C-alpha atoms as a printed R data frame, in Angstrom:
    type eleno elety resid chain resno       x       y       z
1   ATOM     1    CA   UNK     A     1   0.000   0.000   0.000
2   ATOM     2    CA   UNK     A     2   1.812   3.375  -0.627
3   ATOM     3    CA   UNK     A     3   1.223   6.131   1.831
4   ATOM     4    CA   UNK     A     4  -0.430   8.988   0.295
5   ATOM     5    CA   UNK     A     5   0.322  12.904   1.271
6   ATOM     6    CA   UNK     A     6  -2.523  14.285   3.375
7   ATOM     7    CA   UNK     A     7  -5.152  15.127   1.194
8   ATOM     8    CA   UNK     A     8  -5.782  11.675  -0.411
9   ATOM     9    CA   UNK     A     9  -6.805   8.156   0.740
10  ATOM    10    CA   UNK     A    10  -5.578   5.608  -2.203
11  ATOM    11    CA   UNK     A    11  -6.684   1.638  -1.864
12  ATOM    12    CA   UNK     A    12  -5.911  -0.536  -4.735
13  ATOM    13    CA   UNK     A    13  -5.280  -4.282  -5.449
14  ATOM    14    CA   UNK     A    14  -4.042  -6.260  -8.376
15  ATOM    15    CA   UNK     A    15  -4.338 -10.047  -8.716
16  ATOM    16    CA   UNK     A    16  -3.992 -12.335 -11.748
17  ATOM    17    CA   UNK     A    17  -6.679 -14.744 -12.923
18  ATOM    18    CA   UNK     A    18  -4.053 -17.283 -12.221
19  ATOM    19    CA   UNK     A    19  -2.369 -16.611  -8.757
20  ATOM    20    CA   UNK     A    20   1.107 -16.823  -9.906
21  ATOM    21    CA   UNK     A    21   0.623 -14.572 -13.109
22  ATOM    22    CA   UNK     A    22  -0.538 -10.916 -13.550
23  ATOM    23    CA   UNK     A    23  -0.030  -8.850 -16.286
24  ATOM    24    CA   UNK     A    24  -1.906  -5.812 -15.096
25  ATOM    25    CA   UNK     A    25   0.015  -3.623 -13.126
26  ATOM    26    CA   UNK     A    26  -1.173  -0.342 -10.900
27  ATOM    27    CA   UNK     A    27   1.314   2.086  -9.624
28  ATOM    28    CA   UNK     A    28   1.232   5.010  -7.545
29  ATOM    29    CA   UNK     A    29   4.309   7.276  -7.594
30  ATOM    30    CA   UNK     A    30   4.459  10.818  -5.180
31  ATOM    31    CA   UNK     A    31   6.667  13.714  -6.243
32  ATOM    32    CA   UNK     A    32   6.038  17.902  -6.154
33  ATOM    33    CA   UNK     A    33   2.504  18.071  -5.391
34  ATOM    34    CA   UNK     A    34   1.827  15.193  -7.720
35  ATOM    35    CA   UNK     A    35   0.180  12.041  -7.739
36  ATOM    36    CA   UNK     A    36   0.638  10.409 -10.375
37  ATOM    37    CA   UNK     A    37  -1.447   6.480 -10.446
38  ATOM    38    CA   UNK     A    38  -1.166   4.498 -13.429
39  ATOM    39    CA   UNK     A    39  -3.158   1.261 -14.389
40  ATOM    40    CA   UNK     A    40  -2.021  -0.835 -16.533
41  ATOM    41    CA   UNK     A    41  -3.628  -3.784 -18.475
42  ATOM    42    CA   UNK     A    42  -0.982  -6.060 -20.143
43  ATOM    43    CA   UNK     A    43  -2.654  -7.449 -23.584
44  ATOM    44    CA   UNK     A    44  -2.462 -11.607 -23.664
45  ATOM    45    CA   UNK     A    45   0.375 -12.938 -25.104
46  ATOM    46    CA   UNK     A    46  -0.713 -14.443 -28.883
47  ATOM    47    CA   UNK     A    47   3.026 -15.718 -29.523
48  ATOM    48    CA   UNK     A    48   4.046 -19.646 -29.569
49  ATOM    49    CA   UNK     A    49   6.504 -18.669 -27.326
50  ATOM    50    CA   UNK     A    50   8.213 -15.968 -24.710
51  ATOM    51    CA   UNK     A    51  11.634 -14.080 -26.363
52  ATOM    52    CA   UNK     A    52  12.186 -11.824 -23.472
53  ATOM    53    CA   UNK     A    53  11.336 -13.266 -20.150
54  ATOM    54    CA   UNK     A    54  10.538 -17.264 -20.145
55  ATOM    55    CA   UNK     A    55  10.266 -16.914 -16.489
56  ATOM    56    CA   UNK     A    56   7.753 -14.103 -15.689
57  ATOM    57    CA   UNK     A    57   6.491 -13.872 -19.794
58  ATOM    58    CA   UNK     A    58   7.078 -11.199 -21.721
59  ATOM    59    CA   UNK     A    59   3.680  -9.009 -21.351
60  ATOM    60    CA   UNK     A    60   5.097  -9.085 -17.789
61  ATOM    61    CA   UNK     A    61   7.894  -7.704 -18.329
62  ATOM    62    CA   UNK     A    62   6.882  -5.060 -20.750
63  ATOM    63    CA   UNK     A    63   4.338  -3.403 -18.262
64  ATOM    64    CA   UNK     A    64   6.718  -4.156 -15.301
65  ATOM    65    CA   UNK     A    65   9.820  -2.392 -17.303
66  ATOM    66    CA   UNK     A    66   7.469   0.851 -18.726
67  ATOM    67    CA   UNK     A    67   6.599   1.352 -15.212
68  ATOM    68    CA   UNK     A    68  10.392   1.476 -14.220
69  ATOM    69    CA   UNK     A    69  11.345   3.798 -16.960
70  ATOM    70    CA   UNK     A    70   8.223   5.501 -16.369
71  ATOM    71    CA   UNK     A    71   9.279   6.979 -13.071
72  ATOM    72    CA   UNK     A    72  12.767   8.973 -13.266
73  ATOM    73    CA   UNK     A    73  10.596  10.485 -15.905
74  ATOM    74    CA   UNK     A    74   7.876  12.060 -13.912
75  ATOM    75    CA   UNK     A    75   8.023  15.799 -13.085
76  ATOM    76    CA   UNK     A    76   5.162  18.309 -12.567
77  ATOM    77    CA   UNK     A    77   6.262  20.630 -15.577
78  ATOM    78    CA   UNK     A    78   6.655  17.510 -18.107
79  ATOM    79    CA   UNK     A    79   3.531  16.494 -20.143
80  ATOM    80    CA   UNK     A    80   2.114  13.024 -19.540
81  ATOM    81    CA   UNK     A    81   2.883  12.397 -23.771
82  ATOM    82    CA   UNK     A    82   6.121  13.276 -23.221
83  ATOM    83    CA   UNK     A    83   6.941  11.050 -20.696
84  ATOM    84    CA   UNK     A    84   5.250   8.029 -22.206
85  ATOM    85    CA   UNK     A    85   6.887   8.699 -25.452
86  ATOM    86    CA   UNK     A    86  10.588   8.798 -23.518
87  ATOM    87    CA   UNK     A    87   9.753   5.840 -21.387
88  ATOM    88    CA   UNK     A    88   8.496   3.968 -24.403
89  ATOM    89    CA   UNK     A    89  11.782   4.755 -26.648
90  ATOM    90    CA   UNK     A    90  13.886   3.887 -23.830
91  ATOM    91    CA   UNK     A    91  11.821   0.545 -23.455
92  ATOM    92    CA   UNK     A    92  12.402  -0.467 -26.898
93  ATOM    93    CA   UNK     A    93  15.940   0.210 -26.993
94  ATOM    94    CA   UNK     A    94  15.937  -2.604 -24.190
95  ATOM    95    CA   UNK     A    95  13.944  -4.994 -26.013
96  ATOM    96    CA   UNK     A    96  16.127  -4.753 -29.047
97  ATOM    97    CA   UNK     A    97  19.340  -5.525 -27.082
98  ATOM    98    CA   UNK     A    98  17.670  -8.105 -25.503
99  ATOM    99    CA   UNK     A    99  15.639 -10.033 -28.684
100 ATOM   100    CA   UNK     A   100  17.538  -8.955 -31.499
101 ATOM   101    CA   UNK     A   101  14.408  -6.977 -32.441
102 ATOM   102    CA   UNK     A   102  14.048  -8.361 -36.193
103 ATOM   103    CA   UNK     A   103  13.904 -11.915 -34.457
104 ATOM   104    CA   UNK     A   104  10.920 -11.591 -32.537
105 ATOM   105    CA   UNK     A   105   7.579 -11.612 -34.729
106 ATOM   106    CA   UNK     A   106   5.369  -8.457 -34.709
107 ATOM   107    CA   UNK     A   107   2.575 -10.514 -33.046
108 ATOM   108    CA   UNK     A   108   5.031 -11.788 -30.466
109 ATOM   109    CA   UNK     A   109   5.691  -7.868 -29.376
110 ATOM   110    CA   UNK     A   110   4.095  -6.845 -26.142
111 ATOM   111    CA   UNK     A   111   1.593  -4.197 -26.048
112 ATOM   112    CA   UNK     A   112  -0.815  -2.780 -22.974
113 ATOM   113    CA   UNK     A   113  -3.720  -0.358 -21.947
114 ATOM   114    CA   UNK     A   114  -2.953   2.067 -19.406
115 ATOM   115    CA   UNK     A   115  -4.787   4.832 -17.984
116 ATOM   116    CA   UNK     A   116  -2.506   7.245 -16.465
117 ATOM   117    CA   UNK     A   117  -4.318   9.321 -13.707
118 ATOM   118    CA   UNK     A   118  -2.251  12.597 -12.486
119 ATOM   119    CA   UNK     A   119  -3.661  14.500  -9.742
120 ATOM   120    CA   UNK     A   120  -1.959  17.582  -8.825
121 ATOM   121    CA   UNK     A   121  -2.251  20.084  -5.806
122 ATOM   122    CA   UNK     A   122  -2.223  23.828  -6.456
123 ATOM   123    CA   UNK     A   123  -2.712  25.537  -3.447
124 ATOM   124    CA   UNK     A   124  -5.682  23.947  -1.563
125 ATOM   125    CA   UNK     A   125  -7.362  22.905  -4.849
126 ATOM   126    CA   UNK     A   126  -6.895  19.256  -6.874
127 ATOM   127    CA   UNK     A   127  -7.204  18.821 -10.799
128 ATOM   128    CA   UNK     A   128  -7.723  15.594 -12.376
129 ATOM   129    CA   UNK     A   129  -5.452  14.932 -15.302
130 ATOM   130    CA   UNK     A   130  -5.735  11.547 -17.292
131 ATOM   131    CA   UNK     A   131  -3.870  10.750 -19.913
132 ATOM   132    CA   UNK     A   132  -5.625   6.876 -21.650
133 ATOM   133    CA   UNK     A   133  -4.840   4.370 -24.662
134 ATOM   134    CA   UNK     A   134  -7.090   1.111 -24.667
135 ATOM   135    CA   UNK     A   135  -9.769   0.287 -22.458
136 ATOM   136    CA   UNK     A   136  -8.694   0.828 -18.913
137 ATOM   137    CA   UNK     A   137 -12.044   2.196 -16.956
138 ATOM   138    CA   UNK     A   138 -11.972   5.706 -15.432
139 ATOM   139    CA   UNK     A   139 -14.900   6.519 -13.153
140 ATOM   140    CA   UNK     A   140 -15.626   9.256 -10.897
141 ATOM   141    CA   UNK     A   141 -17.937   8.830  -8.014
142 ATOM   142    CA   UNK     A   142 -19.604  12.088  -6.021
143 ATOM   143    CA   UNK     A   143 -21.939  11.679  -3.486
144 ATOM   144    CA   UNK     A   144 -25.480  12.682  -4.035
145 ATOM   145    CA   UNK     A   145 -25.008  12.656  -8.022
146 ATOM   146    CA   UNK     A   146 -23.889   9.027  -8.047
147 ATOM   147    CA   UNK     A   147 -20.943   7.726 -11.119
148 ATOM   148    CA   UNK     A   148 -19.935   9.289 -14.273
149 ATOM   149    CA   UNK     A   149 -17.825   7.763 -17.131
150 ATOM   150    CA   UNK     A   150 -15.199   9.820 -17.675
151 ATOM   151    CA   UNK     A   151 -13.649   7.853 -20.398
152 ATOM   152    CA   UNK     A   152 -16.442   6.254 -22.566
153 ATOM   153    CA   UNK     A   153 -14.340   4.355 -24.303
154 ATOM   154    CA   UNK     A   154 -15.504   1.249 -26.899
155 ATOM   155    CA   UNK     A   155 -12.610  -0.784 -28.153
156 ATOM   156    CA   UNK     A   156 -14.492  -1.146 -31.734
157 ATOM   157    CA   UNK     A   157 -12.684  -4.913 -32.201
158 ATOM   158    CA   UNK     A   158 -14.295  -6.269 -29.161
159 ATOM   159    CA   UNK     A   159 -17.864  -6.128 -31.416
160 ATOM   160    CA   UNK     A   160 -15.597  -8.075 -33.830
161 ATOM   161    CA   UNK     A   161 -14.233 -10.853 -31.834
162 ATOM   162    CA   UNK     A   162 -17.330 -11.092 -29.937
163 ATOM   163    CA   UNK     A   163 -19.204 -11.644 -33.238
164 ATOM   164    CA   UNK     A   164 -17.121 -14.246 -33.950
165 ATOM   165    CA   UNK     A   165 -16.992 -15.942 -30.737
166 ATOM   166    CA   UNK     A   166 -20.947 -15.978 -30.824
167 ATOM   167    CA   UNK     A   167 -20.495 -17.778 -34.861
168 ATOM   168    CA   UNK     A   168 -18.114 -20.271 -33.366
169 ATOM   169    CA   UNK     A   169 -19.985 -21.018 -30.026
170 ATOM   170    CA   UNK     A   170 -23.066 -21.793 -32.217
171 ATOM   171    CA   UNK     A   171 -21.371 -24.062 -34.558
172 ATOM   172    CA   UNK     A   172 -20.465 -25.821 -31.367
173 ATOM   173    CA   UNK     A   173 -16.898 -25.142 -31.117
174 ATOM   174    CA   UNK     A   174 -16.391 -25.684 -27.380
175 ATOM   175    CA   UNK     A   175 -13.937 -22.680 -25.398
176 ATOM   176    CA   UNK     A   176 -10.280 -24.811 -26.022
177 ATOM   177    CA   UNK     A   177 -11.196 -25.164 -29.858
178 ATOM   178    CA   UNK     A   178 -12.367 -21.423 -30.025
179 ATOM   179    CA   UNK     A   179  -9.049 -20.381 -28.919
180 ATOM   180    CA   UNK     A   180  -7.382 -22.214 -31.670
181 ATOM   181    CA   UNK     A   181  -9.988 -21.033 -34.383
182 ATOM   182    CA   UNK     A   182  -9.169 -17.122 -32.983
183 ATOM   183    CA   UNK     A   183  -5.518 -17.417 -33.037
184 ATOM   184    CA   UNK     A   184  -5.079 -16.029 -36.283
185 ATOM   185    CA   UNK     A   185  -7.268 -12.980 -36.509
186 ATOM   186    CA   UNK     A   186  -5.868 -12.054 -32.679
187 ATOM   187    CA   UNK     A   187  -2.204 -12.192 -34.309
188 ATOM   188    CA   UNK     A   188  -2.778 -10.369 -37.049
189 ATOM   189    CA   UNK     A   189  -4.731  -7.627 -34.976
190 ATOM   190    CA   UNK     A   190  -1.267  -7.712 -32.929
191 ATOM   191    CA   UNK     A   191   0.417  -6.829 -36.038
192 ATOM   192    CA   UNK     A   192  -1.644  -4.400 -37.221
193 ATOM   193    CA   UNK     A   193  -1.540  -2.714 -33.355
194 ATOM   194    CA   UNK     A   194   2.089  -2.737 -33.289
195 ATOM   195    CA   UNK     A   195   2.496  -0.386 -37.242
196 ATOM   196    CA   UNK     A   196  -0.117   1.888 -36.576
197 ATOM   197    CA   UNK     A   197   1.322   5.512 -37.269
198 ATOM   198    CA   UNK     A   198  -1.012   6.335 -34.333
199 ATOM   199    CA   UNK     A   199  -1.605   3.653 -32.000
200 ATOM   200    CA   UNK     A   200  -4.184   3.548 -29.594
201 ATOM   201    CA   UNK     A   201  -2.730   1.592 -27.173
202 ATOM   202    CA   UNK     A   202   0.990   1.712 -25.643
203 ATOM   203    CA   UNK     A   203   3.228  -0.484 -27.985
204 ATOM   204    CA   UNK     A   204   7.203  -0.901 -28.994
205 ATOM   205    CA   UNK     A   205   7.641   1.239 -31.491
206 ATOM   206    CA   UNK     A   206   4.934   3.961 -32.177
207 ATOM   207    CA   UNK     A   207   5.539   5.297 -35.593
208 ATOM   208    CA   UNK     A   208   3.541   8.277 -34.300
209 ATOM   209    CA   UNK     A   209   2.462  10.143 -31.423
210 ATOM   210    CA   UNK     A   210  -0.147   7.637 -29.497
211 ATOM   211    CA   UNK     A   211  -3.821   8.466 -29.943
212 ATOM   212    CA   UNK     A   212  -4.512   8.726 -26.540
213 ATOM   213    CA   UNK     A   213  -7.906  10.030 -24.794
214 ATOM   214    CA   UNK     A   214  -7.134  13.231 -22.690
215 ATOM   215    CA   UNK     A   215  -9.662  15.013 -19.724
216 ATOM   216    CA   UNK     A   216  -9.138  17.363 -16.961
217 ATOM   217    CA   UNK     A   217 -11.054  18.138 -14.183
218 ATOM   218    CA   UNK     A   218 -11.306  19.753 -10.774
219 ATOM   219    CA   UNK     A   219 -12.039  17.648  -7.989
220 ATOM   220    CA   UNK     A   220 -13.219  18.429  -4.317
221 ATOM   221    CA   UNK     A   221 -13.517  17.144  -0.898
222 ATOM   222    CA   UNK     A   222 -15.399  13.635  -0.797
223 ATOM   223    CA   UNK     A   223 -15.395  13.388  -4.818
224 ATOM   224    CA   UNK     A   224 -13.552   9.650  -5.785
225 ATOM   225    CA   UNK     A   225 -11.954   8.686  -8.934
226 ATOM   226    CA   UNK     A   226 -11.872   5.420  -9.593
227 ATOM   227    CA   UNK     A   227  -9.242   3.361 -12.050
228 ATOM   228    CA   UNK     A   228  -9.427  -0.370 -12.788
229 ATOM   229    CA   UNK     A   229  -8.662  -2.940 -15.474
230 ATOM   230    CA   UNK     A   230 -11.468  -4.255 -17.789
231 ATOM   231    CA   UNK     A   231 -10.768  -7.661 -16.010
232 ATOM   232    CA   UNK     A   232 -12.448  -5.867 -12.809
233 ATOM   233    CA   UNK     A   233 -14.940  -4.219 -14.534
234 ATOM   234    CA   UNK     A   234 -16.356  -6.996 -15.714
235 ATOM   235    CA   UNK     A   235 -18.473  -7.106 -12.229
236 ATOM   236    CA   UNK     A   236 -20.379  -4.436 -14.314
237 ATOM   237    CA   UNK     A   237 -20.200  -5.468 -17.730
238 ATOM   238    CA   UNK     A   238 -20.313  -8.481 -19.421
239 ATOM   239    CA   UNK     A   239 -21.106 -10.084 -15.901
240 ATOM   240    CA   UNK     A   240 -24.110  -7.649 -14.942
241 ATOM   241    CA   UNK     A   241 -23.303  -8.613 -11.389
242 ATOM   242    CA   UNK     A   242 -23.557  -4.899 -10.138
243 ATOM   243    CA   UNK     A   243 -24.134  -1.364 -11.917
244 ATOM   244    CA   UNK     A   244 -21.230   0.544 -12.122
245 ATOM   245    CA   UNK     A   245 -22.755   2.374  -9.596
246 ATOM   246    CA   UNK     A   246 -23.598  -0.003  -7.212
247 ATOM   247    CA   UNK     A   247 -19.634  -1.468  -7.729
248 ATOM   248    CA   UNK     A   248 -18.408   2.095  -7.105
249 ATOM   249    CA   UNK     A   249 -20.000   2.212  -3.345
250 ATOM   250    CA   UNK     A   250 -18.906  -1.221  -2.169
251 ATOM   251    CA   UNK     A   251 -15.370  -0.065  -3.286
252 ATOM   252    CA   UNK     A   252 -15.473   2.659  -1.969
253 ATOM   253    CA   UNK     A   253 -17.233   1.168   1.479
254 ATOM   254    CA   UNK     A   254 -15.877  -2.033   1.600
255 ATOM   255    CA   UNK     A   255 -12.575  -2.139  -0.027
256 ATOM   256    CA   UNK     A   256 -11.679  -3.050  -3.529
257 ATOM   257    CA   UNK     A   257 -10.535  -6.166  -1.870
258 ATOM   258    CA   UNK     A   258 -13.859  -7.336  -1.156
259 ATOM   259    CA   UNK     A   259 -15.112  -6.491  -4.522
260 ATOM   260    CA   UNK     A   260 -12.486  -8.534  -6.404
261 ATOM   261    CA   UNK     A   261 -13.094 -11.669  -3.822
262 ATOM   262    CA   UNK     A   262 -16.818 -11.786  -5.154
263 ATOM   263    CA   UNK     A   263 -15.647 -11.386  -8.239
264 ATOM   264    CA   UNK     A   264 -13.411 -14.804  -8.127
265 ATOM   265    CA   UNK     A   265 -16.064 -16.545  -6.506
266 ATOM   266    CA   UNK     A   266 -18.175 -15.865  -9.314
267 ATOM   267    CA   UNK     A   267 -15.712 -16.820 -12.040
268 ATOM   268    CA   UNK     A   268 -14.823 -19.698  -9.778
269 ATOM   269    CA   UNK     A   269 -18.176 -21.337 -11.225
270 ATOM   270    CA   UNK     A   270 -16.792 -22.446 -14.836
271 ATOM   271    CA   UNK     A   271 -20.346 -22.681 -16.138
272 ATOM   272    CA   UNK     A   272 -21.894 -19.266 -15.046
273 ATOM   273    CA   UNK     A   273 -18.477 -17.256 -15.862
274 ATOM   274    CA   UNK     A   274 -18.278 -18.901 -19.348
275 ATOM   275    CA   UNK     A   275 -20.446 -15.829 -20.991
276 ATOM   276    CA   UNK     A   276 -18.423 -16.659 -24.005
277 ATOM   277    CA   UNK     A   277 -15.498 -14.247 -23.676
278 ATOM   278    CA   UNK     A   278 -11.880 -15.715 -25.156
279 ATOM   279    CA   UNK     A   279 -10.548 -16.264 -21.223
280 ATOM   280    CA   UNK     A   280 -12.897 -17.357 -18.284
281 ATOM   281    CA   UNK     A   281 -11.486 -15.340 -16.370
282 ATOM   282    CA   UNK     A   282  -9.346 -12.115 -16.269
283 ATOM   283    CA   UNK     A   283  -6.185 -10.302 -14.400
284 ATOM   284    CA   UNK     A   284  -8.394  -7.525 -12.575
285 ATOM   285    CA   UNK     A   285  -7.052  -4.415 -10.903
286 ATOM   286    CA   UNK     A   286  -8.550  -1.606  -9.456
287 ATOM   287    CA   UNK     A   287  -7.443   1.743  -7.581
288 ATOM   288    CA   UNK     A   288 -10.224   3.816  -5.674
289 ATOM   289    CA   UNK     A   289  -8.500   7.570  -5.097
290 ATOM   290    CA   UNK     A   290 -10.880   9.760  -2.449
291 ATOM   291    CA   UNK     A   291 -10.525  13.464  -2.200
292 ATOM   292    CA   UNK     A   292 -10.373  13.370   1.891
293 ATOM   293    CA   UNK     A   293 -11.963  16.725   3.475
């Protein structure tokens, strides 16, 4: 848990479906009047094999090793682009030495979605500052006028694979054999993420600025911004478990802790979680970020 400066309260977990693998990653770093949290969804491997890191996986390492870079980066005056673009290049230069570069297929390179949530102090006032690229969720909860997406965001390929998934499913391809009749559209999506001129979502070797989703607002005593993966937002959606809502209390209230246990139990029982997504179940992470008074 990191200790926040005085006028925050920051609670935040991050578990992988499997309990010794997580590719999500949430970090909270404190510097000039800044907090800066960033949440970070590491994109499933679609490679035969791991180049980088056979021990951890290399989707691990990628989000693991931005987040390292990230930080010597981070300073009040420097834009949030800027900084991912520097940690990014420095990132790549590491993969290279590593892999050889040329030697690893496109598909095989790690990408990630990351919402990047900067709140800075001026004085007694806050400001909200998010920088996003893929489909992290940013909510922010205020008493009395209940939650508010503040980053709407529809990843327009999950109609796509879901489409797809729904063909299969009724031709009675069962979940292992889906995966197999995926593979190739998910690998060539990879490709196609990793030469975009501007990519939507944090990758190697941008061959452009990233097209990332930008918002600011003020925020005041009691008001709670809330960051998580899609793999803990699936509570709300495709699961229908809670409304977002209803999720944002009981995080608030109880813990994000207690949210994600309910969520396990549910995906615990194969039969009810199998809503035909590509993995049962999901690395989930969430950070809950309250304005104290």
């Amino acid at each position: 848990m990191t200790t926040p400066p005085r006028p925050l309260a920051i609670d935040h977990i991050s578990a992988g479906a499997d309990a010794f693998h997580n590719e999500d990653m949430i970090a909270v770093f404190e510097h000039d009047g800044v907090t800066d949290i960033v949440v970070l969804d590491g994109a499933t491997s679609v490679a035969e094999h791991n180049y980088i890191d056979a021990a951890a996986g290399d989707v691990v390492w990628f989000v693991r090793q931005f987040c390292r870079r990230l930080e010597p980066l981070l300073h009040r005056e420097r834009s949030q682009a800027d900084s991912v673009k520097a940690a990014l290049a420095d990132l790549r230069r590491a993969f290279v030495e590593r892999t050889g570069g040329g030697d690893v297929p496109l598909h095989a390179w790690p990408i990630a979605a990351m919402s990047w949530l900067r709140i800075v102090a001026t004085g007694p006032a806050l400001a909200l500052q998010a920088y996003c690229v893929g489909d992290c969720k940013t909510l922010l909860y205020r008493e009395g006028s209940g939650v508010v997406d503040l980053d709407p965001y529809v990843n327009p390929q999950e109609g796509i694979l879901l489409a797809e998934i729904e063909r299969l499913t009724q031709a009675g391809v069962d979940a292992t054999a889906r995966k197999a009749h995926l593979l190739p559209m998910l690998r060539a999506r990879r490709e196609q993420q990793n030469t975009m001129v501007a990519p939507a979502i944090l990758c190697l070797d941008p061959r452009g600025d990233l097209a990332a989703r930008t918002f600011a607002l003020a925020l005041g005593p009691g008001d709670v911004v809330l960051g998580m993966t899609d793999g803990f937002y699936r509570i709300v959606d495709p699961y229908r478990l809670q409304s977002a809502g209803a999720m944002a209390r009981r995080c608030i209230t109880e813990g994000v802790a207690a949210v994600l246990a309910d969520l396990r139990h549910f995906e615990a029982d194969r039969q009810r979680a199998d809503s035909g997504a590509v993995k049962r179940a999901d690395d989930a992470s969430a950070v809950v970020c309250k304005v104290l008074g």
